[in-house]
């Protein structure tokens, strides 16, 4: 069974850009959310995946991710996510022994930049690059489900 253990931080400066190695464009759609469990469809550029995540216990949650046919992913994204699709550019940033992902959000969340590091265990030590800002791990405002809710609220108000 796959486990996800991650720490999230706001980004304090753009210094990470100097060492970013590559990036992908991501589109996320939320299919279901209940009691900390979620089912998401995601496109990494043109590769589609379906993810199922369990509720968190500490920093750890079950995570299952499966590649799905492009057409199935597109149908799920366009017809089953109620038009609520988050867009972001994910940059891969090596720092020491770690590779951070830095997500720059677009659209409703333009200007939000969040860095994440996946860890082997909750106790795994890591070095904090100088470009990191405040830690937001566990803060509901920065959870993907909260970003979807905010997107829905803004779109209803402006739509």
PDB file of C-alpha atoms in Angstrom:
ATOM      1  CA  UNK A   1       0.000   0.000   0.000  1.00  0.00           C
ATOM      2  CA  UNK A   2       1.378   3.406  -0.980  1.00  0.00           C
ATOM      3  CA  UNK A   3       1.804   6.098   1.661  1.00  0.00           C
ATOM      4  CA  UNK A   4       2.130   9.842   1.179  1.00  0.00           C
ATOM      5  CA  UNK A   5       4.102  11.816   3.747  1.00  0.00           C
ATOM      6  CA  UNK A   6       4.681  15.437   2.815  1.00  0.00           C
ATOM      7  CA  UNK A   7       5.555  18.837   4.236  1.00  0.00           C
ATOM      8  CA  UNK A   8       4.287  22.065   2.647  1.00  0.00           C
ATOM      9  CA  UNK A   9       5.730  25.560   2.784  1.00  0.00           C
ATOM     10  CA  UNK A  10       4.995  28.923   1.283  1.00  0.00           C
ATOM     11  CA  UNK A  11       7.801  30.264  -0.893  1.00  0.00           C
ATOM     12  CA  UNK A  12       9.576  33.396   0.368  1.00  0.00           C
ATOM     13  CA  UNK A  13      11.682  34.210  -2.700  1.00  0.00           C
ATOM     14  CA  UNK A  14      12.242  33.204  -6.297  1.00  0.00           C
ATOM     15  CA  UNK A  15      15.765  31.885  -5.658  1.00  0.00           C
ATOM     16  CA  UNK A  16      14.525  28.337  -6.327  1.00  0.00           C
ATOM     17  CA  UNK A  17      14.152  29.226 -10.015  1.00  0.00           C
ATOM     18  CA  UNK A  18      17.948  29.202 -10.484  1.00  0.00           C
ATOM     19  CA  UNK A  19      18.139  25.477  -9.732  1.00  0.00           C
ATOM     20  CA  UNK A  20      14.804  24.190 -11.086  1.00  0.00           C
ATOM     21  CA  UNK A  21      15.515  21.395 -13.566  1.00  0.00           C
ATOM     22  CA  UNK A  22      12.173  20.992 -15.341  1.00  0.00           C
ATOM     23  CA  UNK A  23       8.451  21.656 -15.064  1.00  0.00           C
ATOM     24  CA  UNK A  24       5.073  20.181 -15.977  1.00  0.00           C
ATOM     25  CA  UNK A  25       1.668  21.767 -16.443  1.00  0.00           C
ATOM     26  CA  UNK A  26      -0.959  20.236 -14.163  1.00  0.00           C
ATOM     27  CA  UNK A  27      -4.747  20.265 -14.298  1.00  0.00           C
ATOM     28  CA  UNK A  28      -6.551  18.831 -11.273  1.00  0.00           C
ATOM     29  CA  UNK A  29     -10.216  17.970 -10.925  1.00  0.00           C
ATOM     30  CA  UNK A  30     -11.887  16.786  -7.739  1.00  0.00           C
ATOM     31  CA  UNK A  31     -14.323  13.910  -8.328  1.00  0.00           C
ATOM     32  CA  UNK A  32     -15.273  13.191  -4.702  1.00  0.00           C
ATOM     33  CA  UNK A  33     -14.398  14.413  -1.215  1.00  0.00           C
ATOM     34  CA  UNK A  34     -15.695  13.134   2.113  1.00  0.00           C
ATOM     35  CA  UNK A  35     -14.266  12.894   5.618  1.00  0.00           C
ATOM     36  CA  UNK A  36     -10.702  13.613   4.506  1.00  0.00           C
ATOM     37  CA  UNK A  37     -10.887  11.122   1.638  1.00  0.00           C
ATOM     38  CA  UNK A  38     -10.668  12.316  -1.945  1.00  0.00           C
ATOM     39  CA  UNK A  39     -10.708  11.046  -5.495  1.00  0.00           C
ATOM     40  CA  UNK A  40      -8.935  13.251  -8.031  1.00  0.00           C
ATOM     41  CA  UNK A  41      -8.237  13.194 -11.757  1.00  0.00           C
ATOM     42  CA  UNK A  42      -4.989  14.866 -12.806  1.00  0.00           C
ATOM     43  CA  UNK A  43      -3.242  15.679 -16.043  1.00  0.00           C
ATOM     44  CA  UNK A  44       0.552  16.043 -16.007  1.00  0.00           C
ATOM     45  CA  UNK A  45       0.944  17.778 -19.363  1.00  0.00           C
ATOM     46  CA  UNK A  46      -1.024  15.142 -21.382  1.00  0.00           C
ATOM     47  CA  UNK A  47      -0.671  12.110 -19.052  1.00  0.00           C
ATOM     48  CA  UNK A  48      -3.844  11.351 -17.043  1.00  0.00           C
ATOM     49  CA  UNK A  49      -3.993   9.754 -13.599  1.00  0.00           C
ATOM     50  CA  UNK A  50      -6.701   8.883 -11.113  1.00  0.00           C
ATOM     51  CA  UNK A  51      -5.762   9.256  -7.440  1.00  0.00           C
ATOM     52  CA  UNK A  52      -7.473   8.038  -4.310  1.00  0.00           C
ATOM     53  CA  UNK A  53      -6.262   9.454  -0.998  1.00  0.00           C
ATOM     54  CA  UNK A  54      -7.312   8.432   2.482  1.00  0.00           C
ATOM     55  CA  UNK A  55      -7.633  10.668   5.541  1.00  0.00           C
ATOM     56  CA  UNK A  56      -4.441  11.824   7.225  1.00  0.00           C
ATOM     57  CA  UNK A  57      -3.033  10.343  10.381  1.00  0.00           C
ATOM     58  CA  UNK A  58      -0.353  12.794  11.440  1.00  0.00           C
ATOM     59  CA  UNK A  59       1.481  13.643   8.217  1.00  0.00           C
ATOM     60  CA  UNK A  60       0.723  10.260   6.622  1.00  0.00           C
ATOM     61  CA  UNK A  61      -2.116   9.140   4.365  1.00  0.00           C
ATOM     62  CA  UNK A  62      -2.809   6.259   2.013  1.00  0.00           C
ATOM     63  CA  UNK A  63      -2.380   7.254  -1.616  1.00  0.00           C
ATOM     64  CA  UNK A  64      -3.207   5.214  -4.702  1.00  0.00           C
ATOM     65  CA  UNK A  65      -2.468   6.645  -8.147  1.00  0.00           C
ATOM     66  CA  UNK A  66      -3.200   4.953 -11.452  1.00  0.00           C
ATOM     67  CA  UNK A  67      -2.496   6.051 -14.992  1.00  0.00           C
ATOM     68  CA  UNK A  68      -5.694   6.096 -17.049  1.00  0.00           C
ATOM     69  CA  UNK A  69      -6.365   6.559 -20.770  1.00  0.00           C
ATOM     70  CA  UNK A  70      -6.143  10.178 -21.937  1.00  0.00           C
ATOM     71  CA  UNK A  71      -9.736  10.198 -23.228  1.00  0.00           C
ATOM     72  CA  UNK A  72     -11.109   8.815 -19.949  1.00  0.00           C
ATOM     73  CA  UNK A  73      -9.199  11.461 -18.003  1.00  0.00           C
ATOM     74  CA  UNK A  74     -10.472  14.237 -20.246  1.00  0.00           C
ATOM     75  CA  UNK A  75     -14.073  13.037 -19.869  1.00  0.00           C
ATOM     76  CA  UNK A  76     -13.719  12.893 -16.078  1.00  0.00           C
ATOM     77  CA  UNK A  77     -12.100  16.353 -15.961  1.00  0.00           C
ATOM     78  CA  UNK A  78     -14.613  18.033 -18.268  1.00  0.00           C
ATOM     79  CA  UNK A  79     -17.860  16.261 -17.343  1.00  0.00           C
ATOM     80  CA  UNK A  80     -17.521  15.087 -13.744  1.00  0.00           C
ATOM     81  CA  UNK A  81     -15.666  17.862 -11.899  1.00  0.00           C
ATOM     82  CA  UNK A  82     -18.411  20.513 -12.121  1.00  0.00           C
ATOM     83  CA  UNK A  83     -16.077  22.817 -14.053  1.00  0.00           C
ATOM     84  CA  UNK A  84     -13.801  23.041 -11.025  1.00  0.00           C
ATOM     85  CA  UNK A  85     -10.347  22.497 -12.412  1.00  0.00           C
ATOM     86  CA  UNK A  86      -7.219  23.843 -10.744  1.00  0.00           C
ATOM     87  CA  UNK A  87      -4.276  24.733 -12.959  1.00  0.00           C
ATOM     88  CA  UNK A  88      -0.689  24.988 -11.813  1.00  0.00           C
ATOM     89  CA  UNK A  89       2.866  24.713 -13.056  1.00  0.00           C
ATOM     90  CA  UNK A  90       4.960  22.243 -11.060  1.00  0.00           C
ATOM     91  CA  UNK A  91       8.699  22.872 -10.977  1.00  0.00           C
ATOM     92  CA  UNK A  92      11.228  20.278  -9.800  1.00  0.00           C
ATOM     93  CA  UNK A  93      13.921  21.805  -7.616  1.00  0.00           C
ATOM     94  CA  UNK A  94      16.876  19.730  -6.359  1.00  0.00           C
ATOM     95  CA  UNK A  95      18.326  20.957  -3.063  1.00  0.00           C
ATOM     96  CA  UNK A  96      20.992  18.815  -1.434  1.00  0.00           C
ATOM     97  CA  UNK A  97      19.764  15.216  -1.262  1.00  0.00           C
ATOM     98  CA  UNK A  98      16.116  16.222  -1.826  1.00  0.00           C
ATOM     99  CA  UNK A  99      13.984  17.205  -4.796  1.00  0.00           C
ATOM    100  CA  UNK A 100      11.308  19.755  -3.916  1.00  0.00           C
ATOM    101  CA  UNK A 101       8.243  20.429  -6.005  1.00  0.00           C
ATOM    102  CA  UNK A 102       7.230  24.076  -6.300  1.00  0.00           C
ATOM    103  CA  UNK A 103       3.681  24.677  -7.514  1.00  0.00           C
ATOM    104  CA  UNK A 104       2.716  28.012  -9.056  1.00  0.00           C
ATOM    105  CA  UNK A 105      -1.071  28.255  -9.195  1.00  0.00           C
ATOM    106  CA  UNK A 106      -2.948  29.962 -12.028  1.00  0.00           C
ATOM    107  CA  UNK A 107      -6.441  31.387 -12.441  1.00  0.00           C
ATOM    108  CA  UNK A 108      -8.358  32.025  -9.220  1.00  0.00           C
ATOM    109  CA  UNK A 109      -5.256  31.198  -7.150  1.00  0.00           C
ATOM    110  CA  UNK A 110      -2.780  33.231  -9.245  1.00  0.00           C
ATOM    111  CA  UNK A 111       0.166  34.281  -7.083  1.00  0.00           C
ATOM    112  CA  UNK A 112       0.009  31.308  -4.705  1.00  0.00           C
ATOM    113  CA  UNK A 113       3.343  29.456  -4.726  1.00  0.00           C
ATOM    114  CA  UNK A 114       3.733  26.370  -2.508  1.00  0.00           C
ATOM    115  CA  UNK A 115       6.764  24.110  -2.076  1.00  0.00           C
ATOM    116  CA  UNK A 116       6.338  20.465  -1.059  1.00  0.00           C
ATOM    117  CA  UNK A 117       8.726  17.742  -0.017  1.00  0.00           C
ATOM    118  CA  UNK A 118       7.726  14.085   0.138  1.00  0.00           C
ATOM    119  CA  UNK A 119       9.438  12.164   2.928  1.00  0.00           C
ATOM    120  CA  UNK A 120      10.123   8.488   3.608  1.00  0.00           C
ATOM    121  CA  UNK A 121       8.894   8.778   7.228  1.00  0.00           C
ATOM    122  CA  UNK A 122       7.407  11.526   9.372  1.00  0.00           C
ATOM    123  CA  UNK A 123      10.729  11.748  11.216  1.00  0.00           C
ATOM    124  CA  UNK A 124      12.941  11.993   8.115  1.00  0.00           C
ATOM    125  CA  UNK A 125      15.235  15.016   8.547  1.00  0.00           C
ATOM    126  CA  UNK A 126      15.626  17.508   5.698  1.00  0.00           C
ATOM    127  CA  UNK A 127      17.381  20.785   5.054  1.00  0.00           C
ATOM    128  CA  UNK A 128      15.275  23.896   4.592  1.00  0.00           C
ATOM    129  CA  UNK A 129      16.408  25.869   1.555  1.00  0.00           C
ATOM    130  CA  UNK A 130      16.755  29.620   2.132  1.00  0.00           C
ATOM    131  CA  UNK A 131      13.911  30.370  -0.279  1.00  0.00           C
ATOM    132  CA  UNK A 132      11.300  28.626   1.911  1.00  0.00           C
ATOM    133  CA  UNK A 133       8.813  30.679   3.874  1.00  0.00           C
ATOM    134  CA  UNK A 134       6.325  29.654   6.545  1.00  0.00           C
ATOM    135  CA  UNK A 135       5.367  26.013   6.916  1.00  0.00           C
ATOM    136  CA  UNK A 136       1.705  25.394   6.037  1.00  0.00           C
ATOM    137  CA  UNK A 137       1.603  21.598   6.490  1.00  0.00           C
ATOM    138  CA  UNK A 138      -1.796  20.719   7.898  1.00  0.00           C
ATOM    139  CA  UNK A 139      -3.232  24.233   7.500  1.00  0.00           C
ATOM    140  CA  UNK A 140      -6.649  23.788   5.945  1.00  0.00           C
ATOM    141  CA  UNK A 141      -6.389  26.894   3.744  1.00  0.00           C
ATOM    142  CA  UNK A 142      -3.584  25.264   1.720  1.00  0.00           C
ATOM    143  CA  UNK A 143      -5.152  21.826   1.296  1.00  0.00           C
ATOM    144  CA  UNK A 144      -6.141  20.939  -2.242  1.00  0.00           C
ATOM    145  CA  UNK A 145      -9.755  20.380  -1.146  1.00  0.00           C
ATOM    146  CA  UNK A 146      -9.878  23.935   0.274  1.00  0.00           C
ATOM    147  CA  UNK A 147      -8.427  25.353  -2.940  1.00  0.00           C
ATOM    148  CA  UNK A 148     -11.194  23.565  -4.880  1.00  0.00           C
ATOM    149  CA  UNK A 149     -13.851  25.034  -2.548  1.00  0.00           C
ATOM    150  CA  UNK A 150     -12.409  28.541  -2.949  1.00  0.00           C
ATOM    151  CA  UNK A 151     -12.312  28.073  -6.726  1.00  0.00           C
ATOM    152  CA  UNK A 152     -15.986  27.053  -6.700  1.00  0.00           C
ATOM    153  CA  UNK A 153     -16.961  30.040  -4.535  1.00  0.00           C
ATOM    154  CA  UNK A 154     -15.152  32.553  -6.754  1.00  0.00           C
ATOM    155  CA  UNK A 155     -16.478  31.032  -9.978  1.00  0.00           C
ATOM    156  CA  UNK A 156     -20.076  31.135  -8.706  1.00  0.00           C
ATOM    157  CA  UNK A 157     -19.636  34.779  -7.684  1.00  0.00           C
ATOM    158  CA  UNK A 158     -18.089  35.835 -11.012  1.00  0.00           C
ATOM    159  CA  UNK A 159     -19.823  33.349 -13.327  1.00  0.00           C
TER     160      UNK A 159
END
